[in-house]
Coordinates of C-alpha atoms and ligand atoms in Angstrom, one line a residue:
X1 CA 10.7 8.1 84.4
X2 CA 13.7 7.8 85.5
X3 CA 15.0 4.4 84.4
X4 CA 13.7 4.9 81.2
X5 CA 15.7 7.7 80.8
X6 CA 18.8 5.8 82.2
X7 CA 18.0 2.8 79.4
X8 CA 17.6 5.4 76.8
X9 CA 21.3 7.3 78.0
X10 CA 22.7 4.0 78.3
X11 CA 22.0 2.0 75.0
X12 CA 23.2 5.1 73.3
X13 CA 26.6 5.2 74.5
X14 CA 26.8 2.2 75.3
X15 CA 25.9 0.7 72.3
X16 CA 26.7 3.8 69.8
X17 CA 23.6 3.2 68.2
X18 CA 22.1 6.8 66.9
X19 CA 18.1 6.9 67.9
X20 CA 15.9 6.2 65.2
X21 CA 14.4 8.1 63.1
X22 CA 11.5 9.4 64.5
X23 CA 8.1 8.0 61.8
X24 CA 6.4 10.9 61.6
X25 CA 2.6 11.5 62.3
X26 CA -0.1 14.0 61.3
X27 CA -3.6 14.4 62.6
X28 CA -6.0 16.8 62.7
X29 CA -6.7 18.4 65.9
X30 CA -10.1 16.8 67.3
X31 CA -9.1 13.5 66.2
X32 CA -8.0 10.4 67.3
X33 CA -4.3 9.2 66.8
X34 CA -3.0 5.9 66.9
X35 CA 0.6 5.0 67.6
X36 CA 1.5 1.3 67.1
X37 CA 5.2 0.4 68.6
X38 CA 7.1 -2.1 65.7
X39 CA 6.8 -5.5 66.9
X40 CA 9.5 -6.8 68.8
X41 CA 10.7 -10.1 67.7
X42 CA 12.3 -11.1 71.8
X43 CA 9.2 -11.1 73.6
X44 CA 7.2 -13.4 73.8
X45 CA 3.4 -13.7 73.5
X46 CA 0.8 -10.9 73.0
X47 CA 1.1 -9.7 76.7
X48 CA 4.1 -7.9 76.6
X49 CA 3.3 -4.4 76.3
X50 CA 5.8 -1.7 75.4
X51 CA 6.7 1.1 77.9
X52 CA 5.5 4.3 76.2
X53 CA 8.2 8.1 77.2
X54 CA 7.1 11.3 76.2
X55 CA 8.1 14.4 76.8
X56 CA 5.8 15.1 79.4
X57 CA 4.9 11.8 81.2
X58 CA 5.6 8.2 81.7
X59 CA 2.4 6.1 80.5
X60 CA 3.3 3.1 81.1
X61 CA 0.4 0.6 82.5
X62 CA 2.0 0.6 85.9
X63 CA 3.4 4.4 86.3
X64 CA -0.2 5.7 85.5
X65 CA -3.5 4.1 86.1
X66 CA -6.1 3.6 84.1
X67 CA -8.2 6.6 85.4
X68 CA -5.2 8.8 85.0
X69 CA -4.7 7.2 81.4
X70 CA -8.5 8.6 81.0
X71 CA -8.4 11.7 82.3
X72 CA -5.1 12.8 79.7
X73 CA -7.3 11.2 76.6
X74 CA -5.1 9.0 76.1
X75 CA -5.8 4.6 75.9
X76 CA -2.6 1.9 76.4
X77 CA -3.7 -0.9 74.8
X78 CA -1.4 -4.0 73.2
X79 CA 1.2 -2.3 71.6
X80 CA -0.5 1.0 70.7
X81 CA -1.1 3.9 72.2
X82 CA -4.2 5.6 71.0
X83 CA -5.0 9.7 72.0
X84 CA -9.0 10.2 71.9
X85 CA -8.9 13.2 70.8
X86 CA -5.9 15.2 69.8
X87 CA -4.7 18.5 71.1
X88 CA -1.7 20.7 70.5
X89 CA -1.0 18.8 74.4
X90 CA -0.1 15.9 72.0
X91 CA 2.2 17.3 70.0
X92 CA 5.8 16.1 70.1
X93 CA 8.2 13.2 70.5
X94 CA 7.4 9.9 71.9
X95 CA 9.5 6.7 72.1
X96 CA 8.4 3.0 72.5
X97 CA 10.2 0.3 73.6
X98 CA 10.3 -3.3 75.2
X99 CA 10.8 -4.5 78.5
X100 CA 14.7 -6.1 78.3
X101 CA 15.5 -5.4 74.3
X102 CA 17.7 -2.7 73.3
X103 CA 15.2 -1.6 69.9
X104 CA 13.6 1.9 70.8
X105 CA 10.5 3.5 68.2
X106 CA 10.3 7.3 67.9
X107 CA 6.7 9.1 67.1
X108 CA 7.2 13.0 66.1
X109 CA 3.5 13.5 66.9
X110 CA 2.2 17.4 65.1
X111 CA -1.2 17.9 65.2
X112 CA -3.1 20.4 63.0
X113 CA -5.6 22.6 62.7
X114 CA -9.5 21.1 62.0
X115 CA -8.7 23.6 58.6
X116 CA -5.1 23.0 57.5
X117 CA -4.2 22.4 53.8
X118 CA -1.1 21.0 55.1
X119 CA -2.6 18.5 56.8
X120 CA -4.9 17.5 53.7
X121 CA -1.4 17.0 52.1
X122 CA -0.6 14.7 54.1
X123 CA -3.6 12.6 53.9
X124 CA -4.1 11.8 51.0
X125 CA -4.2 8.6 49.3
X126 CA -4.8 8.3 46.0
X127 CA -6.6 5.8 43.9
X128 CA -6.7 5.6 39.9
X129 CA -9.5 3.7 38.0
X130 CA -10.5 3.9 34.0
X131 CA -13.8 5.1 32.8
X132 CA -16.7 2.1 32.4
X133 CA -14.7 -0.3 34.7
X134 CA -15.6 -1.4 38.3
X135 CA -14.2 1.0 40.8
X136 CA -14.2 0.7 44.4
X137 CA -13.5 3.0 46.7
X138 CA -12.5 1.8 50.6
X139 CA -11.2 4.3 53.3
X140 CA -7.4 3.3 54.7
X141 CA -6.7 1.0 57.7
X142 CA -3.5 2.5 58.9
X143 CA -2.8 3.5 61.8
X144 CA -6.4 3.1 63.4
X145 CA -7.5 1.3 66.9
X146 CA -7.3 -2.3 67.0
X147 CA -11.0 -4.7 67.3
X148 CA -9.9 -5.6 70.5
X149 CA -9.9 -2.2 72.3
X150 CA -11.8 -2.7 75.4
X151 CA -14.5 -1.2 75.0
X152 CA -14.3 0.7 72.3
X153 CA -16.3 -0.3 69.1
X154 CA -16.3 1.1 65.2
X155 CA -19.8 1.9 63.7
X156 CA -19.5 2.1 59.9
X157 CA -17.7 3.9 57.5
X158 CA -19.0 7.9 56.5
X159 CA -18.2 9.3 53.4
X160 CA -17.8 12.3 51.8
X161 CA -17.4 13.5 48.1
X162 CA -16.1 17.7 47.9
X163 CA -17.5 17.9 51.1
X164 CA -21.0 16.8 50.2
X165 CA -22.1 13.7 51.7
X166 CA -22.0 11.0 49.7
X167 CA -25.1 8.0 50.0
X168 CA -24.2 6.0 47.1
X169 CA -22.3 2.8 48.4
X170 CA -18.5 2.9 48.0
X171 CA -18.5 0.9 44.2
X172 CA -18.5 1.7 41.5
X173 CA -19.9 -0.8 38.6
X174 CA -18.7 1.2 35.9
X175 CA -16.7 4.6 36.9
X176 CA -17.2 7.6 35.5
X177 CA -14.4 10.1 34.5
X178 CA -16.6 12.9 36.1
X179 CA -17.0 10.6 39.0
X180 CA -13.3 11.7 39.9
X181 CA -12.4 13.6 43.2
X182 CA -11.9 13.8 46.1
X183 CA -14.3 11.7 49.0
X184 CA -13.6 11.9 52.4
X185 CA -14.2 8.5 54.3
X186 CA -14.4 9.0 57.9
X187 CA -14.4 5.8 60.8
X188 CA -16.1 6.1 63.8
X189 CA -15.1 5.0 67.4
X190 CA -18.0 4.4 70.4
X191 CA -15.4 4.9 72.9
X192 CA -17.4 5.0 76.8
X193 CA -20.3 6.8 75.4
X194 CA -18.2 8.8 73.2
X195 CA -17.3 9.5 69.2
X196 CA -14.1 9.3 68.1
X197 CA -13.6 10.0 64.8
X198 CA -10.2 8.8 62.0
X199 CA -11.1 11.1 58.4
X200 CA -8.6 9.3 55.7
X201 CA -9.0 11.2 52.6
X202 CA -8.9 9.2 49.2
X203 CA -8.2 11.3 45.6
X204 CA -10.1 9.3 43.1
X205 CA -8.7 9.5 38.9
X206 CA -11.0 8.0 36.3
X207 CA -8.7 8.1 33.7
X208 CA -10.3 7.5 30.6
X209 CA -10.9 4.0 29.5
X210 CA -8.3 2.1 28.9
X211 CA -7.2 0.7 24.8
X212 CA -5.9 -2.6 25.1
X213 CA -4.3 -3.1 22.2
X214 CA -2.9 -6.1 20.9
X215 CA 0.5 -5.5 18.6
X216 CA 0.4 -6.7 15.2
X217 CA 2.0 -7.6 11.9
X218 CA 0.0 -5.5 9.0
X219 CA 1.4 -6.2 5.9
X220 CA 2.8 -8.9 4.0
X221 CA -0.7 -11.2 3.9
X222 CA -0.3 -14.5 5.2
X223 CA 1.1 -16.7 2.6
X224 CA 0.9 -14.0 0.5
X225 CA 3.1 -14.6 -3.0
X226 CA 5.5 -12.4 -4.3
X227 CA 6.5 -12.4 -7.6
X228 CA 10.0 -11.4 -8.6
X229 CA 13.1 -11.5 -11.1
X230 CA 15.6 -14.1 -10.8
X231 CA 19.5 -12.8 -10.1
X232 CA 17.4 -9.3 -9.2
X233 CA 17.8 -7.8 -5.8
X234 CA 13.8 -7.5 -4.9
X235 CA 12.7 -6.0 -0.8
X236 CA 10.3 -7.1 0.9
X237 CA 8.9 -5.3 4.2
X238 CA 6.9 -6.9 6.9
X239 CA 5.5 -3.9 9.1
X240 CA 4.3 -4.3 12.4
X241 CA 2.6 -2.5 14.3
X242 CA 4.2 -3.0 18.3
X243 CA 2.7 -1.7 21.7
X244 CA 5.2 -3.2 24.0
X245 CA 8.8 -2.0 23.8
X246 CA 10.2 -5.2 24.1
X247 CA 8.3 -7.0 21.1
X248 CA 10.0 -7.6 18.1
X249 CA 10.1 -8.8 14.8
X250 CA 12.8 -10.5 12.0
X251 CA 12.7 -13.1 9.8
X252 CA 12.9 -17.0 9.7
X253 CA 14.2 -18.5 6.2
X254 CA 12.8 -22.3 6.7
X255 CA 12.9 -22.7 9.8
X256 CA 16.2 -21.2 10.9
X257 CA 16.8 -17.3 11.7
X258 CA 17.8 -14.8 8.7
X259 CA 21.1 -13.0 9.1
X260 CA 21.0 -9.1 10.0
X261 CA 24.8 -9.6 8.8
X262 CA 24.6 -7.5 5.5
X263 CA 27.4 -9.1 3.9
X264 CA 24.8 -12.4 3.6
X265 CA 23.1 -13.0 0.1
X266 CA 20.0 -12.7 2.3
X267 CA 19.6 -10.5 5.1
X268 CA 17.0 -8.1 7.1
X269 CA 17.5 -4.9 8.2
X270 CA 14.8 -3.0 10.6
X271 CA 13.7 0.3 11.7
X272 CA 11.7 1.4 14.4
X273 CA 9.1 4.7 14.7
X274 CA 7.3 5.8 17.4
X275 CA 3.5 6.9 16.7
X276 CA 1.2 7.3 19.9
X277 CA 0.8 4.6 21.3
X278 CA 2.1 3.1 19.2
X279 CA 5.9 1.4 17.6
X280 CA 5.6 0.9 14.2
X281 CA 8.3 -1.4 13.5
X282 CA 9.5 -2.6 9.8
X283 CA 11.8 -5.2 8.7
X284 CA 13.0 -5.5 5.3
X285 CA 14.1 -8.8 4.3
X286 CA 16.6 -7.9 1.5
X287 CA 18.5 -10.0 -1.0
X288 CA 20.6 -9.3 -3.2
X289 CA 20.0 -11.8 -6.1
X290 CA 17.3 -14.1 -6.1
X291 CA 18.2 -17.7 -6.0
X292 CA 16.6 -20.5 -7.7
X293 CA 16.6 -22.1 -3.6
X294 CA 14.8 -18.6 -2.7
X295 CA 12.0 -20.0 -4.5
X296 CA 12.1 -23.4 -2.7
X297 CA 11.6 -21.4 0.6
X298 CA 9.2 -20.4 2.6
X299 CA 10.0 -17.2 5.1
X300 CA 7.8 -16.3 7.9
X301 CA 8.1 -12.8 9.3
X302 CA 7.8 -13.7 13.3
X303 CA 6.3 -11.1 15.5
X304 CA 7.0 -12.1 19.4
X305 CA 6.3 -10.5 22.2
X306 CA 5.9 -10.5 26.5
X307 CA 3.0 -9.5 26.2
X308 CA 1.1 -12.1 24.0
X309 CA 1.3 -14.8 21.9
X310 CA 3.9 -14.6 19.1
X311 CA 2.2 -14.6 15.5
X312 CA 3.9 -14.8 11.7
X313 CA 3.1 -14.3 8.1
X314 CA 4.5 -16.8 5.5
X315 CA 5.4 -15.5 2.5
X316 CA 6.6 -17.4 -0.9
X317 CA 8.7 -16.3 -4.0
X318 CA 7.9 -17.4 -7.3
X319 CA 9.7 -16.5 -10.8
X320 CA 8.2 -13.9 -12.8
X321 CA 5.7 -14.6 -15.7
X322 CA 4.1 -11.9 -16.1
X323 CA 7.2 -9.9 -17.8
X324 CA 7.8 -13.0 -20.1
X325 CA 4.1 -13.3 -21.3
X326 CA 4.4 -9.8 -22.7
X327 CA 7.3 -9.9 -24.2
X328 CA 6.4 -13.3 -25.5
X329 CA 2.8 -10.7 -27.3
X330 CA 5.0 -7.7 -27.5
X331 CA 6.9 -10.7 -30.1
X332 CA 3.5 -12.0 -31.3
X333 CA 2.4 -8.5 -32.2
X334 CA 5.9 -7.4 -33.2
X335 CA 5.6 -10.2 -36.1
X336 CA 2.1 -9.8 -37.3
X337 CA 2.9 -6.6 -37.9
X338 CA 6.1 -6.9 -39.4
X339 CA 4.4 -9.8 -42.0
X340 CA 0.4 -7.2 -42.2
X341 CA 3.2 -4.6 -43.3
X342 CA 5.2 -6.5 -46.0
X343 CA 2.4 -8.0 -47.7
X344 CA 1.2 -3.9 -47.8
X345 CA 4.6 -3.2 -49.5
X346 CA 4.1 -6.2 -52.1
X347 CA 0.8 -5.1 -53.2
X348 CA 1.9 -1.3 -53.2
X349 CA 4.8 -2.2 -54.9
X350 CA 4.3 -5.2 -56.7
X351 CA 3.7 -3.0 -59.9
X352 CA 7.5 -2.0 -59.4
X353 CA 8.4 -5.0 -58.5
X354 CA 7.1 -7.6 -61.4
X355 CA 8.3 -4.1 -63.9
X356 CA 11.7 -4.6 -62.1
X357 CA 12.4 -8.4 -63.0
X358 CA 10.8 -7.6 -66.5
X359 CA 13.5 -5.0 -67.4
X360 CA 16.4 -6.7 -65.0
X361 CA 15.9 -10.0 -65.9
X362 CA 13.6 -10.2 -68.9
X363 CA 11.7 -12.8 -67.1
X364 CA 8.4 -13.9 -67.9
X365 CA 8.0 -13.5 -72.0
X366 CA 5.5 -15.1 -73.4
X367 CA 5.6 -17.9 -75.1
X368 CA 5.5 -17.6 -79.1
X369 CA 1.9 -17.9 -79.3
X370 CA 1.8 -16.7 -82.8
X371 CA 1.0 -13.1 -82.9
X372 CA 2.3 -10.1 -85.0
X373 CA 2.1 -7.8 -82.6
X374 CA 2.5 -6.6 -78.5
X375 CA -0.8 -4.3 -78.9
X376 CA -3.3 -2.8 -80.3
X377 CA -4.4 1.2 -79.5
X378 CA -7.9 1.6 -80.2
X379 CA -9.7 4.7 -80.4
X380 CA -13.1 5.5 -78.0
X381 CA -14.7 8.6 -77.8
X382 CA -14.2 10.3 -74.5
X383 CA -15.6 13.7 -73.7
X384 CA -14.1 14.8 -70.5
X385 CA -11.4 16.9 -70.1
X386 CA -8.5 15.0 -69.5
X387 CA -9.0 12.3 -72.8
X388 CA -6.2 12.5 -75.2
X389 CA -5.6 14.5 -77.2
X390 CA -3.7 13.9 -80.9
X391 CA -0.4 14.8 -79.6
X392 CA -0.5 12.9 -76.5
X393 CA -1.8 10.1 -78.7
X394 CA 1.2 10.6 -80.3
X395 CA 3.7 10.5 -77.4
X396 CA 1.9 7.1 -76.2
X397 CA 2.9 5.3 -79.5
X398 CA 6.1 6.9 -79.0
X399 CA 6.9 5.4 -75.5
X400 CA 5.2 2.3 -76.0
X401 CA 7.2 1.9 -79.4
X402 CA 10.7 3.2 -78.8
X403 CA 11.1 3.8 -75.1
X404 CA 9.7 0.1 -73.9
X405 CA 10.0 -2.2 -77.3
X406 CA 6.3 -2.5 -78.2
X407 CA 5.4 -3.2 -81.4
X408 CA 2.0 -1.4 -82.1
X409 CA -0.3 -2.0 -84.5
X410 CA -0.7 1.2 -86.0
X411 CA -2.4 2.8 -89.1
X412 CA -2.0 5.4 -91.1
X413 CA -2.8 8.6 -90.0
X414 CA -4.6 10.2 -92.8
X415 CA -6.5 6.3 -92.8
X416 CA -9.4 6.2 -91.4
X417 CA -9.2 2.1 -90.4
X418 CA -12.1 -0.1 -92.4
X419 CA -14.3 -2.2 -89.5
X420 CA -12.3 -4.9 -91.2
X421 CA -8.7 -4.3 -90.7
X422 CA -9.5 -2.8 -87.3
X423 CA -10.7 -6.9 -85.9
X424 CA -7.7 -8.1 -88.1
X425 CA -5.1 -5.1 -85.7
X426 CA -7.4 -6.8 -83.1
X427 CA -7.0 -10.8 -83.4
X428 CA -2.5 -9.9 -84.4
X429 CA -2.5 -8.8 -81.3
X430 CA -1.7 -10.0 -77.8
X431 CA -4.0 -6.5 -75.9
X432 CA -5.8 -3.8 -76.8
X433 CA -5.1 -1.2 -75.0
X434 CA -8.3 1.5 -75.6
X435 CA -8.2 5.1 -75.5
X436 CA -10.4 7.6 -74.6
X437 CA -9.7 10.3 -77.3
X438 CA -11.1 13.7 -77.5
X439 CA -14.4 14.3 -80.0
X440 CA -11.9 16.8 -81.7
X441 CA -9.2 14.4 -82.5
X442 CA -9.5 13.2 -86.0
X443 CA -8.3 10.1 -85.2
X444 CA -10.9 8.4 -86.9
X445 CA -14.2 7.6 -86.5
X446 CA -15.4 5.3 -83.0
X447 CA -15.6 2.3 -84.4
X448 CA -16.2 0.0 -81.0
X449 CA -20.2 0.1 -81.0
X450 CA -19.7 -1.8 -84.4
X451 CA -17.3 -4.5 -83.7
X452 CA -18.0 -3.8 -79.7
X453 CA -20.0 -7.8 -80.5
X454 CA -16.9 -9.1 -82.1
X455 CA -14.6 -8.3 -80.0
X456 CA -16.6 -9.7 -77.4
X457 CA -16.2 -13.3 -79.0
X458 CA -11.9 -12.9 -79.7
X459 CA -11.6 -12.7 -75.9
X460 CA -8.4 -10.2 -76.0
X461 CA -7.1 -8.8 -73.3
X462 CA -8.2 -5.2 -73.1
X463 CA -6.9 -2.6 -71.1
X464 CA -8.6 0.8 -71.1
X465 CA -7.2 4.3 -70.0
X466 CA -9.7 6.0 -67.7
X467 CA -9.8 9.6 -68.8
X468 CA -9.7 11.1 -65.0
X469 CA -12.4 13.7 -65.3
X470 CA -11.6 17.1 -63.0
X471 CA -15.0 17.8 -62.6
X472 CA -18.1 15.2 -61.3
X473 CA -18.0 11.6 -62.4
X474 CA -19.0 10.5 -65.7
X475 CA -19.8 6.4 -65.8
X476 CA -18.2 4.8 -68.6
X477 CA -20.2 3.0 -71.4
X478 CA -21.6 0.2 -70.8
X479 CA -19.7 -1.5 -74.6
X480 CA -16.4 -0.7 -72.2
X481 CA -17.4 -2.2 -68.6
X482 CA -18.8 -5.3 -70.6
X483 CA -15.0 -5.8 -72.1
X484 CA -12.5 -4.2 -69.2
X485 CA -12.6 -6.3 -65.8
X486 CA -12.4 -3.7 -63.0
X487 CA -8.1 -4.7 -62.2
X488 CA -7.4 -3.7 -65.8
X489 CA -8.2 -0.1 -65.9
X490 CA -5.2 2.5 -65.6
X491 CA -5.8 6.2 -65.4
X492 CA -5.5 8.8 -67.5
X493 CA -4.3 12.2 -65.7
X494 CA -3.5 14.4 -68.4
X495 CA 0.2 15.6 -68.1
X496 CA 1.1 14.5 -65.3
X497 CA 0.8 10.9 -66.8
X498 CA 3.3 12.5 -69.8
X499 CA 6.7 10.3 -68.7
X500 CA 7.9 7.1 -69.2
X501 CA 8.5 7.5 -65.1
X502 CA 4.9 7.6 -64.7
X503 CA 2.3 5.8 -62.5
X504 CA -0.3 6.0 -66.0
X505 CA 3.2 4.7 -67.4
X506 CA 4.2 1.7 -64.7
X507 CA 0.3 0.6 -64.7
X508 CA 0.1 0.3 -68.4
X509 CA 2.8 -2.0 -68.9
X510 CA 2.5 -3.8 -66.0
X511 CA -0.9 -5.0 -67.4
X512 CA 0.1 -5.3 -71.0
X513 CA 1.8 -8.1 -71.8
X514 CA 6.1 -8.6 -72.1
X515 CA 7.1 -6.9 -75.6
X516 CA 8.6 -9.5 -77.9
X517 CA 10.9 -7.7 -79.4
X518 CA 13.3 -7.7 -76.2
X519 CA 15.8 -10.4 -76.5
X520 CA 13.7 -14.5 -75.6
X521 CA 14.8 -15.5 -72.6
X522 CA 12.5 -17.0 -70.4
X523 CA 9.3 -18.6 -72.2
X524 CA 7.3 -18.9 -68.9
X525 CA 4.2 -17.0 -69.2
X526 CA 3.6 -14.4 -66.0
X527 CA 0.9 -15.2 -64.1
X528 CA 0.6 -12.0 -63.6
X529 CA -0.5 -10.8 -66.8
X530 CA -2.4 -13.5 -67.1
X531 CA -4.8 -12.1 -65.1
X532 CA -6.4 -9.6 -67.7
Ligands
NAG1 C1 12.0 16.1 68.7 O1 12.6 14.8 68.1 C2 14.0 16.2 67.7 C3 15.1 15.1 67.2 O2 14.8 13.8 67.2 C4 14.3 17.3 68.2 O3 14.9 18.3 67.3 C5 12.5 17.8 68.9 O4 13.3 19.0 69.2 C6 12.0 17.0 69.7 N1 11.1 17.7 69.9 C7 9.9 18.2 71.0 C8 8.9 19.0 71.3 O5 10.4 17.5 72.3
NAG2 C1 -15.0 -1.6 80.3 O1 -16.0 -0.8 80.8 C2 -16.5 -0.8 81.9 C3 -17.4 -0.1 82.0 O2 -18.5 0.3 81.2 C4 -15.0 -0.6 82.4 O3 -15.7 -1.7 84.2 C5 -14.3 -1.2 82.6 O4 -12.7 -1.6 83.2 C6 -13.5 -0.9 81.0 N1 -12.6 -1.9 80.8 C7 -11.3 -1.3 80.3 C8 -10.6 -2.0 79.6 O5 -11.5 -0.3 80.1
NAG3 C1 -17.1 12.1 62.8 O1 -17.4 12.2 61.7 C2 -18.1 12.5 61.3 C3 -19.1 12.7 60.3 O2 -18.1 13.0 59.5 C4 -19.7 13.9 62.6 O3 -20.8 13.9 61.7 C5 -19.0 14.2 63.8 O4 -19.3 15.4 64.1 C6 -17.6 13.8 64.2 N1 -17.3 13.3 65.6 C7 -16.6 14.1 66.4 C8 -16.1 14.0 67.3 O5 -15.8 14.9 65.0
NAG4 C1 29.2 -10.7 8.8 O1 29.7 -11.6 8.2 C2 30.6 -11.8 7.3 C3 31.2 -12.6 6.9 O2 30.8 -13.9 6.9 C4 31.4 -11.7 8.8 O3 33.5 -11.4 8.3 C5 31.5 -10.3 9.1 O4 32.4 -10.0 10.5 C6 30.2 -10.4 10.0 N1 29.6 -8.6 10.4 C7 28.7 -8.8 11.8 C8 28.2 -8.1 12.3 O5 28.6 -9.7 12.0
NAG5 C1 18.1 -2.7 4.4 O1 19.0 -2.3 3.4 C2 19.1 -2.9 2.6 C3 19.9 -3.0 1.5 O2 21.4 -2.2 2.1 C4 18.8 -1.2 2.3 O3 18.2 -0.4 0.8 C5 17.3 -0.7 2.5 O4 17.2 1.3 2.3 C6 17.7 -1.1 4.5 N1 16.2 -0.3 4.9 C7 16.9 -0.6 5.9 C8 15.2 0.2 6.8 O5 17.5 0.1 6.4
NAG6 C1 13.9 -24.9 2.3 O1 13.5 -25.7 2.7 C2 13.3 -26.7 1.0 C3 12.9 -27.8 0.8 O2 11.6 -27.6 1.7 C4 14.6 -26.4 0.4 O3 14.3 -26.9 -1.1 C5 15.3 -25.1 0.4 O4 17.2 -25.0 0.0 C6 16.0 -24.7 1.7 N1 16.2 -23.4 1.5 C7 16.7 -23.3 2.7 C8 17.4 -21.5 2.6 O5 17.6 -23.8 3.3

């Protein structure tokens, strides 16, 4: 003992070596404690045994017999010091050193009472497993006696869960969250007929099923085509869900990297948004102005990861034909619309146009055809409300004659015309206007019925003035129907028609041939007039 202390003091003072920090050991009262002297590199062979010192006893083999050791409940074997059944007496500092070595190791042993909570905190070995996965409970093998310890044998490990015996195998093929808890494993050692225990507390935590997530590009689709307008800006977003901090998403043009510098015509920028578990990353490919070259280029959005193989999607740009076809279609529709509107207006205004040409340019006069009069006004009896009375008829004659210069075949009003005279007048006129006359009118008898057959043969142009009835539509007499073509009808609407500019006058003039009175500037046939 003296030697040991002397050596210790000597070493500490001579070399200025501070005693090494002691290893702290906790043990439960009644259980086995094992102190292992750290290996000695200079000691040769297995045979070297350390000197153990402690507060009360010198424990080297030479100074303490086996019997003494047994009495004290302490075993020295190899580099280990075994306290078979720890008690408060064993608490304290222990040191060990090998002969000829200046190295000294220290232990501070604390013995806890059997129910000490503090000891439980020291004696905890956490184990994490994941639900639905296999899980193996392993009893720690720290600070246990060497298997070579003489006369000592170990027997099967005994497991407890939360204090209750745990009969199952310590291997779970599929562990569940309810398997979490504190498992106690006891290693029993048999030594000379007695059992000595070492227990460990394994705290198992079963975590929810591990979700192994693969980072991936969610947008765009591979080989997706984007339609663009040349010269216009365009932004194409590449979106990815990332599960590793080191994952990155970027753009390639053909095979080379696209710049992030926004002074380039094509560049990309990125944003990262943290979600629950994953990070949403967007790499936006920005074209300041889409060029012809961009249409020829393959753009690739690439995801690189330290956890998995890189993935990528390629996209191509195509010229926006969609918009120009819309333009073409709208052009065609517009053109067709214009034609329809023009045709409609021409039809609507054909009378106005024809009369305008006739009035201003004096066109469309007939060549001399030997006829004396432009028209003959022939009465027919009509009981329609708006049939022309004496006054109306005078107005009509006046307008045609004086305003528009038609030469009319007229009879003396007081003379009832003969049938032959009427036919003669028809013969001499280019057109016959059939005028509805109210029955009380004094303008002679209705000769029409008498000469009807004769008229039909002549093929004269007849223009029917149709009296508009305000009540029910009356069918025209059959004779009139036969004489006039449906197109050659003009409707008389009473007083509203009694204006030279009225629609009635225009239509009547349109159907009548141009008056011969006016200077004969043109000698061509008016085809429209000839239709009646
Ligand atoms: C053990 O050693 C430490 C210094 O390392 C000392 O403070 C302590 O008092 C010692 N304990 C006993 C019981 O001798
Ligand atoms: C082992 O036990 C036997 C008797 O039981 C004894 O003779 C022997 O000395 C023991 N050996 C050691 C190394 O304690
Ligand atoms: C050793 O542990 C077992 C199982 O826990 C127990 O039955 C036995 O009593 C313990 N022995 C001692 C000496 O503590
Ligand atoms: C971007 O590019 C321009 C021209 O190529 C250069 O002058 C500028 O320094 C670059 N900016 C960065 C941030 O690299
Ligand atoms: C990327 O740059 C373009 C053009 O400068 C801009 O419009 C867009 O908002 C930027 N996107 C991000 C995600 O920063
Ligand atoms: C990409 O390659 C095509 C030919 O394969 C070429 O026409 C185009 O210019 C290239 N684009 C860029 C940006 O180099």
